[in-house]
Structure formats: C-alpha cells, structure tokens
C-alpha cells in the first residue's frame, strides 16, 4: 500500500506564509519527480512546482520568487514553502509523485490540503 499524505494547509492572511509537507509511505524503492499541484473551484488542476530526483526545481510563473520546493529523499518527503501569499493562491493543493515500488513504477496523488488566503 502506497500513499501520499499532505499537511500544512490552513487559513492565512494575504502576505503570510505556510509550509506544506507531503510524505510518501509504503513499499517505496525510489522516488522520481515530486511536485505540487493546486485546484481552485471551477478551475483545472495546475502545476505549482516540481522537483526532479536531481533537485532541479520548476515553478509556475505565478509563484516564482514566492514559493520554494524542496525534498528529503531519505524521508520520501517533498515540501512547499509558500511566502507572500495572495488570495489567488487559494486552492486545494495536491501532492504528486512518481514512485517506484516493489511491483510498479507510476504516478501517485495525495488527497489534498486546503489553503485559504484571505484579503
């Protein structure tokens, strides 16, 4: 059984900060690219940031300079530090990871954590 569990979401005022965490658990052999997506009501899910196994980050233009993605391979964990939050950042944030298990190599999704930024 493999699963991704997000944490760290909540309510914050504009200009504030939050740090999201995502832990992958199960019979994981190795992790490939990990990342964060978000989905606001009535909108499509979009990539926020991703990071390769070689620690190369990629960010959506809307969050560059404000968000920082990082990972801890020993803990199978990916983080998203969010600073200078804006109301438009309000969304459910989903963790995503490409994982190799003892039986497969595939894409996994977490259940999401809600981030609400008030104005």
Tab-separated table of N, CA, C and O in Angstrom:
chain	number	residue	atom	x	y	z
A	1	UNK	N	0.839	-1.178	0.000
A	1	UNK	CA	0.000	0.000	0.000
A	1	UNK	C	0.886	1.243	0.000
A	1	UNK	O	1.695	1.438	0.900
A	2	UNK	N	0.709	2.070	-1.017
A	2	UNK	CA	1.460	3.304	-1.148
A	2	UNK	C	0.491	4.473	-1.087
A	2	UNK	O	-0.569	4.447	-1.728
A	3	UNK	N	0.850	5.492	-0.341
A	3	UNK	CA	0.009	6.671	-0.282
A	3	UNK	C	0.837	7.922	-0.031
A	3	UNK	O	1.938	7.856	0.522
A	4	UNK	N	0.281	9.054	-0.450
A	4	UNK	CA	0.880	10.353	-0.215
A	4	UNK	C	-0.041	11.121	0.726
A	4	UNK	O	-1.246	11.196	0.481
A	5	UNK	N	0.513	11.671	1.785
A	5	UNK	CA	-0.278	12.401	2.759
A	5	UNK	C	0.251	13.816	2.906
A	5	UNK	O	1.399	14.021	3.300
A	6	UNK	N	-0.604	14.792	2.579
A	6	UNK	CA	-0.240	16.198	2.682
A	6	UNK	C	-0.620	16.761	4.047
A	6	UNK	O	-1.562	16.289	4.680
A	7	UNK	N	0.085	17.802	4.440
A	7	UNK	CA	-0.234	18.513	5.667
A	7	UNK	C	0.281	19.942	5.559
A	7	UNK	O	1.110	20.238	4.703
A	8	UNK	N	-0.214	20.809	6.420
A	8	UNK	CA	0.272	22.174	6.463
A	8	UNK	C	-0.669	23.225	5.917
A	8	UNK	O	-0.399	24.423	6.035
A	9	UNK	N	-1.765	22.802	5.325
A	9	UNK	CA	-2.720	23.765	4.799
A	9	UNK	C	-3.470	24.458	5.924
A	9	UNK	O	-3.421	24.039	7.077
A	10	UNK	N	-4.158	25.523	5.571
A	10	UNK	CA	-4.914	26.255	6.570
A	10	UNK	C	-5.317	27.620	6.089
A	10	UNK	O	-5.265	27.918	4.896
A	11	UNK	N	-5.717	28.450	7.038
A	11	UNK	CA	-6.138	29.815	6.748
A	11	UNK	C	-4.998	30.777	7.049
A	11	UNK	O	-4.335	30.661	8.077
A	12	UNK	N	-4.797	31.715	6.163
A	12	UNK	CA	-3.737	32.698	6.352
A	12	UNK	C	-4.134	34.003	5.671
A	12	UNK	O	-4.853	33.999	4.675
A	13	UNK	N	-3.672	35.102	6.222
A	13	UNK	CA	-3.935	36.402	5.615
A	13	UNK	C	-2.987	36.651	4.451
A	13	UNK	O	-1.898	36.085	4.385
A	14	UNK	N	-3.411	37.485	3.542
A	14	UNK	CA	-2.557	37.855	2.420
A	14	UNK	C	-1.228	38.388	2.941
A	14	UNK	O	-1.187	39.174	3.884
A	15	UNK	N	-0.158	37.934	2.320
A	15	UNK	CA	1.171	38.328	2.741
A	15	UNK	C	1.802	37.361	3.715
A	15	UNK	O	3.008	37.449	3.995
A	16	UNK	N	1.021	36.430	4.212
A	16	UNK	CA	1.516	35.457	5.165
A	16	UNK	C	2.201	34.280	4.503
A	16	UNK	O	2.364	34.238	3.279
A	17	UNK	N	2.578	33.303	5.330
A	17	UNK	CA	3.311	32.142	4.839
A	17	UNK	C	2.736	30.841	5.371
A	17	UNK	O	2.135	30.796	6.447
A	18	UNK	N	2.940	29.783	4.608
A	18	UNK	CA	2.577	28.435	5.003
A	18	UNK	C	3.622	27.488	4.438
A	18	UNK	O	4.234	27.780	3.404
A	19	UNK	N	3.793	26.365	5.100
A	19	UNK	CA	4.694	25.341	4.600
A	19	UNK	C	3.942	24.030	4.498
A	19	UNK	O	3.460	23.504	5.499
A	20	UNK	N	3.850	23.522	3.293
A	20	UNK	CA	3.183	22.262	3.052
A	20	UNK	C	4.189	21.121	3.049
A	20	UNK	O	5.319	21.283	2.598
A	21	UNK	N	3.751	19.983	3.533
A	21	UNK	CA	4.583	18.794	3.537
A	21	UNK	C	3.806	17.643	2.924
A	21	UNK	O	2.588	17.576	3.037
A	22	UNK	N	4.523	16.749	2.293
A	22	UNK	CA	3.912	15.563	1.718
A	22	UNK	C	4.841	14.390	1.956
A	22	UNK	O	6.001	14.422	1.531
A	23	UNK	N	4.328	13.382	2.605
A	23	UNK	CA	5.114	12.197	2.916
A	23	UNK	C	4.579	10.999	2.145
A	23	UNK	O	3.388	10.701	2.206
A	24	UNK	N	5.447	10.343	1.435
A	24	UNK	CA	5.094	9.126	0.725
A	24	UNK	C	5.430	7.933	1.610
A	24	UNK	O	6.526	7.852	2.162
A	25	UNK	N	4.490	7.029	1.747
A	25	UNK	CA	4.713	5.860	2.581
A	25	UNK	C	4.318	4.590	1.837
A	25	UNK	O	3.515	4.626	0.912
A	26	UNK	N	4.881	3.494	2.283
A	26	UNK	CA	4.621	2.220	1.648
A	26	UNK	C	5.918	1.554	1.245
A	26	UNK	O	6.997	1.949	1.675
A	27	UNK	N	5.788	0.538	0.425
A	27	UNK	CA	6.971	-0.183	-0.031
A	27	UNK	C	7.612	0.554	-1.204
A	27	UNK	O	7.548	0.095	-2.349
A	28	UNK	N	8.232	1.669	-0.900
A	28	UNK	CA	8.845	2.518	-1.908
A	28	UNK	C	10.317	2.177	-2.083
A	28	UNK	O	11.084	2.178	-1.122
A	29	UNK	N	10.669	1.927	-3.308
A	29	UNK	CA	12.054	1.630	-3.634
A	29	UNK	C	12.822	2.923	-3.917
A	29	UNK	O	13.940	3.114	-3.438
A	30	UNK	N	12.209	3.809	-4.693
A	30	UNK	CA	12.830	5.086	-5.009
A	30	UNK	C	11.781	6.071	-5.485
A	30	UNK	O	10.694	5.690	-5.903
A	31	UNK	N	12.139	7.351	-5.432
A	31	UNK	CA	11.243	8.397	-5.902
A	31	UNK	C	11.847	9.104	-7.102
A	31	UNK	O	13.055	9.301	-7.175
A	32	UNK	N	10.990	9.469	-8.031
A	32	UNK	CA	11.415	10.247	-9.178
A	32	UNK	C	10.949	11.681	-8.924
A	32	UNK	O	11.086	12.172	-7.807
A	33	UNK	N	10.421	12.322	-9.928
A	33	UNK	CA	9.954	13.691	-9.755
A	33	UNK	C	8.805	13.765	-8.749
A	33	UNK	O	7.913	12.924	-8.763
A	34	UNK	N	8.840	14.779	-7.902
A	34	UNK	CA	7.768	15.039	-6.954
A	34	UNK	C	7.316	16.481	-7.168
A	34	UNK	O	8.099	17.317	-7.618
A	35	UNK	N	6.076	16.757	-6.848
A	35	UNK	CA	5.609	18.110	-7.067
A	35	UNK	C	4.303	18.432	-6.388
A	35	UNK	O	3.708	17.597	-5.703
A	36	UNK	N	3.900	19.665	-6.597
A	36	UNK	CA	2.660	20.175	-6.033
A	36	UNK	C	1.787	20.755	-7.133
A	36	UNK	O	2.272	21.501	-7.991
A	37	UNK	N	0.526	20.403	-7.099
A	37	UNK	CA	-0.482	20.951	-7.985
A	37	UNK	C	-1.546	21.607	-7.123
A	37	UNK	O	-1.647	21.340	-5.932
A	38	UNK	N	-2.345	22.455	-7.731
A	38	UNK	CA	-3.447	23.047	-6.996
A	38	UNK	C	-4.666	23.166	-7.893
A	38	UNK	O	-4.557	23.238	-9.110
A	39	UNK	N	-5.812	23.184	-7.253
A	39	UNK	CA	-7.062	23.305	-7.982
A	39	UNK	C	-8.020	24.191	-7.203
A	39	UNK	O	-8.388	23.887	-6.075
A	40	UNK	N	-8.396	25.281	-7.828
A	40	UNK	CA	-9.373	26.193	-7.258
A	40	UNK	C	-10.753	25.822	-7.789
A	40	UNK	O	-10.864	25.159	-8.830
A	41	UNK	N	-11.814	26.229	-7.102
A	41	UNK	CA	-13.161	25.907	-7.565
A	41	UNK	C	-13.395	26.360	-9.002
A	41	UNK	O	-13.005	27.465	-9.387
A	42	UNK	N	-13.985	25.514	-9.783
A	42	UNK	CA	-14.335	25.795	-11.177
A	42	UNK	C	-13.118	25.965	-12.087
A	42	UNK	O	-13.248	26.442	-13.216
A	43	UNK	N	-11.957	25.570	-11.620
A	43	UNK	CA	-10.760	25.672	-12.431
A	43	UNK	C	-10.079	24.312	-12.558
A	43	UNK	O	-10.305	23.405	-11.766
A	44	UNK	N	-9.232	24.203	-13.571
A	44	UNK	CA	-8.488	22.975	-13.784
A	44	UNK	C	-7.316	22.890	-12.815
A	44	UNK	O	-6.808	23.902	-12.342
A	45	UNK	N	-6.908	21.673	-12.547
A	45	UNK	CA	-5.743	21.474	-11.706
A	45	UNK	C	-4.506	21.933	-12.473
A	45	UNK	O	-4.342	21.630	-13.652
A	46	UNK	N	-3.646	22.671	-11.789
A	46	UNK	CA	-2.464	23.204	-12.439
A	46	UNK	C	-1.203	22.916	-11.628
A	46	UNK	O	-1.242	22.801	-10.410
A	47	UNK	N	-0.103	22.825	-12.333
A	47	UNK	CA	1.181	22.603	-11.678
A	47	UNK	C	1.619	23.870	-10.959
A	47	UNK	O	1.592	24.960	-11.528
A	48	UNK	N	2.036	23.719	-9.716
A	48	UNK	CA	2.573	24.824	-8.936
A	48	UNK	C	4.096	24.772	-8.958
A	48	UNK	O	4.763	25.751	-9.271
A	49	UNK	N	4.630	23.621	-8.616
A	49	UNK	CA	6.074	23.432	-8.600
A	49	UNK	C	6.398	21.953	-8.626
A	49	UNK	O	5.622	21.125	-8.148
A	50	UNK	N	7.536	21.627	-9.174
A	50	UNK	CA	8.002	20.253	-9.191
A	50	UNK	C	9.501	20.244	-8.961
A	50	UNK	O	10.178	21.265	-9.134
A	51	UNK	N	10.000	19.090	-8.585
A	51	UNK	CA	11.434	18.959	-8.353
A	51	UNK	C	11.864	17.557	-8.755
A	51	UNK	O	11.237	16.564	-8.388
A	52	UNK	N	12.918	17.482	-9.534
A	52	UNK	CA	13.387	16.201	-10.030
A	52	UNK	C	14.199	15.478	-8.972
A	52	UNK	O	14.535	16.028	-7.930
A	53	UNK	N	14.531	14.241	-9.273
A	53	UNK	CA	15.359	13.463	-8.357
A	53	UNK	C	16.745	14.071	-8.218
A	53	UNK	O	17.440	13.816	-7.230
A	54	UNK	N	17.132	14.874	-9.200
A	54	UNK	CA	18.409	15.573	-9.153
A	54	UNK	C	18.301	16.963	-8.551
A	54	UNK	O	19.223	17.770	-8.682
A	55	UNK	N	17.180	17.258	-7.917
A	55	UNK	CA	16.932	18.533	-7.230
A	55	UNK	C	16.847	19.741	-8.158
A	55	UNK	O	17.214	20.855	-7.784
A	56	UNK	N	16.346	19.521	-9.360
A	56	UNK	CA	16.113	20.615	-10.286
A	56	UNK	C	14.658	21.058	-10.146
A	56	UNK	O	13.747	20.287	-10.454
A	57	UNK	N	14.419	22.287	-9.685
A	57	UNK	CA	13.043	22.752	-9.489
A	57	UNK	C	12.445	23.397	-10.729
A	57	UNK	O	13.154	23.888	-11.608
A	58	UNK	N	11.146	23.401	-10.765
A	58	UNK	CA	10.400	24.070	-11.812
A	58	UNK	C	9.186	24.716	-11.163
A	58	UNK	O	8.503	24.084	-10.351
A	59	UNK	N	8.909	25.972	-11.513
A	59	UNK	CA	7.812	26.702	-10.899
A	59	UNK	C	6.885	27.311	-11.928
A	59	UNK	O	7.308	27.725	-13.007
A	60	UNK	N	5.630	27.394	-11.549
A	60	UNK	CA	4.693	28.152	-12.352
A	60	UNK	C	5.077	29.622	-12.255
A	60	UNK	O	5.563	30.074	-11.216
A	61	UNK	N	4.860	30.355	-13.330
A	61	UNK	CA	5.231	31.767	-13.332
A	61	UNK	C	4.552	32.549	-12.208
A	61	UNK	O	5.130	33.491	-11.660
A	62	UNK	N	3.357	32.151	-11.858
A	62	UNK	CA	2.594	32.868	-10.853
A	62	UNK	C	3.164	32.762	-9.440
A	62	UNK	O	2.806	33.554	-8.569
A	63	UNK	N	4.045	31.797	-9.208
A	63	UNK	CA	4.589	31.611	-7.861
A	63	UNK	C	6.093	31.815	-7.775
A	63	UNK	O	6.661	31.747	-6.678
A	64	UNK	N	6.732	32.069	-8.890
A	64	UNK	CA	8.178	32.275	-8.884
A	64	UNK	C	8.553	33.447	-7.985
A	64	UNK	O	7.932	34.499	-8.027
A	65	UNK	N	9.569	33.223	-7.172
A	65	UNK	CA	10.014	34.252	-6.251
A	65	UNK	C	9.287	34.244	-4.931
A	65	UNK	O	9.710	34.924	-3.984
A	66	UNK	N	8.196	33.486	-4.850
A	66	UNK	CA	7.411	33.437	-3.615
A	66	UNK	C	7.409	32.046	-2.985
A	66	UNK	O	7.409	31.913	-1.761
A	67	UNK	N	7.388	31.017	-3.815
A	67	UNK	CA	7.341	29.637	-3.327
A	67	UNK	C	8.682	28.948	-3.543
A	67	UNK	O	9.401	29.244	-4.506
A	68	UNK	N	8.988	28.013	-2.672
A	68	UNK	CA	10.204	27.224	-2.796
A	68	UNK	C	9.881	25.756	-2.548
A	68	UNK	O	9.306	25.413	-1.519
A	69	UNK	N	10.247	24.915	-3.487
A	69	UNK	CA	10.032	23.486	-3.334
A	69	UNK	C	11.349	22.819	-2.947
A	69	UNK	O	12.419	23.222	-3.401
A	70	UNK	N	11.263	21.824	-2.097
A	70	UNK	CA	12.442	21.091	-1.673
A	70	UNK	C	12.040	19.657	-1.361
A	70	UNK	O	10.856	19.345	-1.270
A	71	UNK	N	13.018	18.797	-1.197
A	71	UNK	CA	12.715	17.407	-0.907
A	71	UNK	C	13.760	16.790	0.002
A	71	UNK	O	14.899	17.251	0.085
A	72	UNK	N	13.346	15.744	0.683
A	72	UNK	CA	14.216	14.970	1.542
A	72	UNK	C	14.034	13.526	1.113
A	72	UNK	O	13.065	12.870	1.491
A	73	UNK	N	14.945	13.047	0.302
A	73	UNK	CA	14.815	11.709	-0.252
A	73	UNK	C	14.855	10.612	0.816
A	73	UNK	O	14.198	9.579	0.668
A	74	UNK	N	15.613	10.838	1.864
A	74	UNK	CA	15.703	9.848	2.933
A	74	UNK	C	14.361	9.646	3.624
A	74	UNK	O	14.085	8.574	4.155
A	75	UNK	N	13.534	10.690	3.613
A	75	UNK	CA	12.232	10.625	4.265
A	75	UNK	C	11.083	10.517	3.266
A	75	UNK	O	9.918	10.527	3.665
A	76	UNK	N	11.415	10.434	1.981
A	76	UNK	CA	10.403	10.380	0.928
A	76	UNK	C	9.392	11.515	1.089
A	76	UNK	O	8.182	11.312	1.005
A	77	UNK	N	9.922	12.698	1.309
A	77	UNK	CA	9.094	13.854	1.597
A	77	UNK	C	9.419	15.024	0.669
A	77	UNK	O	10.581	15.262	0.343
A	78	UNK	N	8.383	15.743	0.272
A	78	UNK	CA	8.548	16.951	-0.513
A	78	UNK	C	7.846	18.086	0.227
A	78	UNK	O	6.795	17.885	0.842
A	79	UNK	N	8.444	19.268	0.183
A	79	UNK	CA	7.917	20.428	0.879
A	79	UNK	C	7.623	21.558	-0.092
A	79	UNK	O	8.211	21.647	-1.166
A	80	UNK	N	6.736	22.437	0.315
A	80	UNK	CA	6.470	23.641	-0.447
A	80	UNK	C	6.361	24.796	0.536
A	80	UNK	O	5.383	24.898	1.278
A	81	UNK	N	7.373	25.639	0.548
A	81	UNK	CA	7.355	26.833	1.374
A	81	UNK	C	6.686	27.936	0.579
A	81	UNK	O	7.159	28.297	-0.499
A	82	UNK	N	5.604	28.472	1.106
A	82	UNK	CA	4.832	29.484	0.410
A	82	UNK	C	4.897	30.790	1.190
A	82	UNK	O	4.419	30.873	2.321
A	83	UNK	N	5.479	31.790	0.577
A	83	UNK	CA	5.598	33.114	1.185
A	83	UNK	C	4.827	34.133	0.367
A	83	UNK	O	4.498	33.901	-0.794
A	84	UNK	N	4.564	35.264	0.974
A	84	UNK	CA	3.850	36.355	0.301
A	84	UNK	C	2.586	35.854	-0.378
A	84	UNK	O	2.322	36.154	-1.547
A	85	UNK	N	1.810	35.106	0.357
A	85	UNK	CA	0.608	34.504	-0.205
A	85	UNK	C	-0.414	35.550	-0.632
A	85	UNK	O	-0.565	36.588	0.010
A	86	UNK	N	-1.100	35.230	-1.706
A	86	UNK	CA	-2.111	36.100	-2.277
A	86	UNK	C	-3.456	35.386	-2.290
A	86	UNK	O	-3.501	34.161	-2.312
A	87	UNK	N	-4.551	36.119	-2.302
A	87	UNK	CA	-5.869	35.477	-2.352
A	87	UNK	C	-6.009	34.513	-3.532
A	87	UNK	O	-6.686	33.488	-3.404
A	88	UNK	N	-5.381	34.815	-4.642
A	88	UNK	CA	-5.459	33.942	-5.799
A	88	UNK	C	-4.719	32.620	-5.623
A	88	UNK	O	-4.820	31.734	-6.472
A	89	UNK	N	-3.975	32.480	-4.528
A	89	UNK	CA	-3.323	31.215	-4.220
A	89	UNK	C	-4.286	30.240	-3.545
A	89	UNK	O	-3.938	29.075	-3.342
A	90	UNK	N	-5.452	30.712	-3.185
A	90	UNK	CA	-6.445	29.865	-2.529
A	90	UNK	C	-6.823	28.694	-3.423
A	90	UNK	O	-7.239	28.878	-4.569
A	91	UNK	N	-6.669	27.496	-2.901
A	91	UNK	CA	-6.948	26.285	-3.668
A	91	UNK	C	-6.691	25.066	-2.795
A	91	UNK	O	-6.133	25.169	-1.702
A	92	UNK	N	-7.086	23.924	-3.302
A	92	UNK	CA	-6.690	22.665	-2.698
A	92	UNK	C	-5.365	22.289	-3.341
A	92	UNK	O	-5.261	22.241	-4.568
A	93	UNK	N	-4.379	22.045	-2.527
A	93	UNK	CA	-3.055	21.701	-3.017
A	93	UNK	C	-2.847	20.195	-2.919
A	93	UNK	O	-3.048	19.601	-1.860
A	94	UNK	N	-2.434	19.613	-4.033
A	94	UNK	CA	-2.241	18.176	-4.120
A	94	UNK	C	-0.778	17.818	-4.320
A	94	UNK	O	-0.090	18.428	-5.138
A	95	UNK	N	-0.351	16.829	-3.600
A	95	UNK	CA	0.992	16.303	-3.772
A	95	UNK	C	0.982	15.267	-4.882
A	95	UNK	O	0.024	14.506	-5.023
A	96	UNK	N	2.027	15.254	-5.661
A	96	UNK	CA	2.160	14.289	-6.742
A	96	UNK	C	3.575	13.728	-6.734
A	96	UNK	O	4.535	14.449	-6.472
A	97	UNK	N	3.679	12.456	-7.024
A	97	UNK	CA	4.999	11.846	-7.060
A	97	UNK	C	5.023	10.648	-7.991
A	97	UNK	O	4.054	9.891	-8.075
A	98	UNK	N	6.132	10.500	-8.664
A	98	UNK	CA	6.382	9.314	-9.472
A	98	UNK	C	7.219	8.397	-8.595
A	98	UNK	O	8.333	8.754	-8.215
A	99	UNK	N	6.669	7.248	-8.272
A	99	UNK	CA	7.318	6.341	-7.343
A	99	UNK	C	7.565	4.966	-7.936
A	99	UNK	O	6.746	4.447	-8.691
A	100	UNK	N	8.681	4.405	-7.554
A	100	UNK	CA	8.965	3.027	-7.896
A	100	UNK	C	8.759	2.214	-6.631
A	100	UNK	O	9.396	2.455	-5.608
A	101	UNK	N	7.870	1.255	-6.715
A	101	UNK	CA	7.616	0.356	-5.601
A	101	UNK	C	8.187	-1.004	-5.954
A	101	UNK	O	8.835	-1.174	-6.985
A	102	UNK	N	7.921	-1.972	-5.107
A	102	UNK	CA	8.412	-3.319	-5.382
A	102	UNK	C	7.701	-3.963	-6.563
A	102	UNK	O	8.197	-4.945	-7.117
A	103	UNK	N	6.556	-3.402	-6.944
A	103	UNK	CA	5.771	-4.008	-8.015
A	103	UNK	C	5.436	-3.098	-9.187
A	103	UNK	O	4.933	-3.572	-10.209
A	104	UNK	N	5.697	-1.790	-9.062
A	104	UNK	CA	5.326	-0.882	-10.136
A	104	UNK	C	6.142	0.397	-10.162
A	104	UNK	O	6.920	0.670	-9.250
A	105	UNK	N	5.951	1.162	-11.216
A	105	UNK	CA	6.578	2.468	-11.388
A	105	UNK	C	5.498	3.350	-11.976
A	105	UNK	O	5.159	3.222	-13.155
A	106	UNK	N	4.938	4.250	-11.154
A	106	UNK	CA	3.797	5.017	-11.608
A	106	UNK	C	3.596	6.318	-10.842
A	106	UNK	O	4.303	6.611	-9.875
A	107	UNK	N	2.612	7.067	-11.294
A	107	UNK	CA	2.267	8.352	-10.723
A	107	UNK	C	1.252	8.188	-9.586
A	107	UNK	O	0.285	7.436	-9.715
A	108	UNK	N	1.479	8.902	-8.479
A	108	UNK	CA	0.575	8.857	-7.335
A	108	UNK	C	0.128	10.252	-6.946
A	108	UNK	O	0.852	11.234	-7.149
A	109	UNK	N	-1.062	10.336	-6.368
A	109	UNK	CA	-1.626	11.599	-5.911
A	109	UNK	C	-2.051	11.525	-4.453
A	109	UNK	O	-2.545	10.498	-3.988
A	110	UNK	N	-1.877	12.632	-3.739
A	110	UNK	CA	-2.397	12.735	-2.396
A	110	UNK	C	-3.844	13.177	-2.450
A	110	UNK	O	-4.383	13.460	-3.516
A	111	UNK	N	-4.482	13.242	-1.296
A	111	UNK	CA	-5.885	13.632	-1.233
A	111	UNK	C	-6.084	15.141	-1.219
A	111	UNK	O	-7.193	15.621	-1.438
A	112	UNK	N	-5.034	15.881	-0.953
A	112	UNK	CA	-5.099	17.329	-0.992
A	112	UNK	C	-5.194	17.981	0.373
A	112	UNK	O	-5.685	17.389	1.336
A	113	UNK	N	-4.738	19.211	0.447
A	113	UNK	CA	-4.857	20.019	1.657
A	113	UNK	C	-5.280	21.422	1.231
A	113	UNK	O	-4.757	21.974	0.266
A	114	UNK	N	-6.244	21.972	1.942
A	114	UNK	CA	-6.817	23.261	1.561
A	114	UNK	C	-6.005	24.430	2.087
A	114	UNK	O	-5.675	24.498	3.272
A	115	UNK	N	-5.710	25.357	1.187
A	115	UNK	CA	-5.041	26.606	1.534
A	115	UNK	C	-5.999	27.741	1.207
A	115	UNK	O	-6.438	27.868	0.064
A	116	UNK	N	-6.316	28.537	2.208
A	116	UNK	CA	-7.213	29.667	2.009
A	116	UNK	C	-6.502	30.946	2.425
A	116	UNK	O	-6.062	31.072	3.572
A	117	UNK	N	-6.400	31.876	1.500
A	117	UNK	CA	-5.731	33.146	1.752
A	117	UNK	C	-6.780	34.248	1.740
A	117	UNK	O	-7.432	34.484	0.724
A	118	UNK	N	-6.933	34.908	2.858
A	118	UNK	CA	-7.924	35.961	2.973
A	118	UNK	C	-7.338	37.298	2.556
A	118	UNK	O	-6.132	37.539	2.668
A	119	UNK	N	-8.204	38.177	2.091
A	119	UNK	CA	-7.785	39.511	1.675
A	119	UNK	C	-8.111	40.553	2.721
A	119	UNK	O	-7.643	41.672	2.667
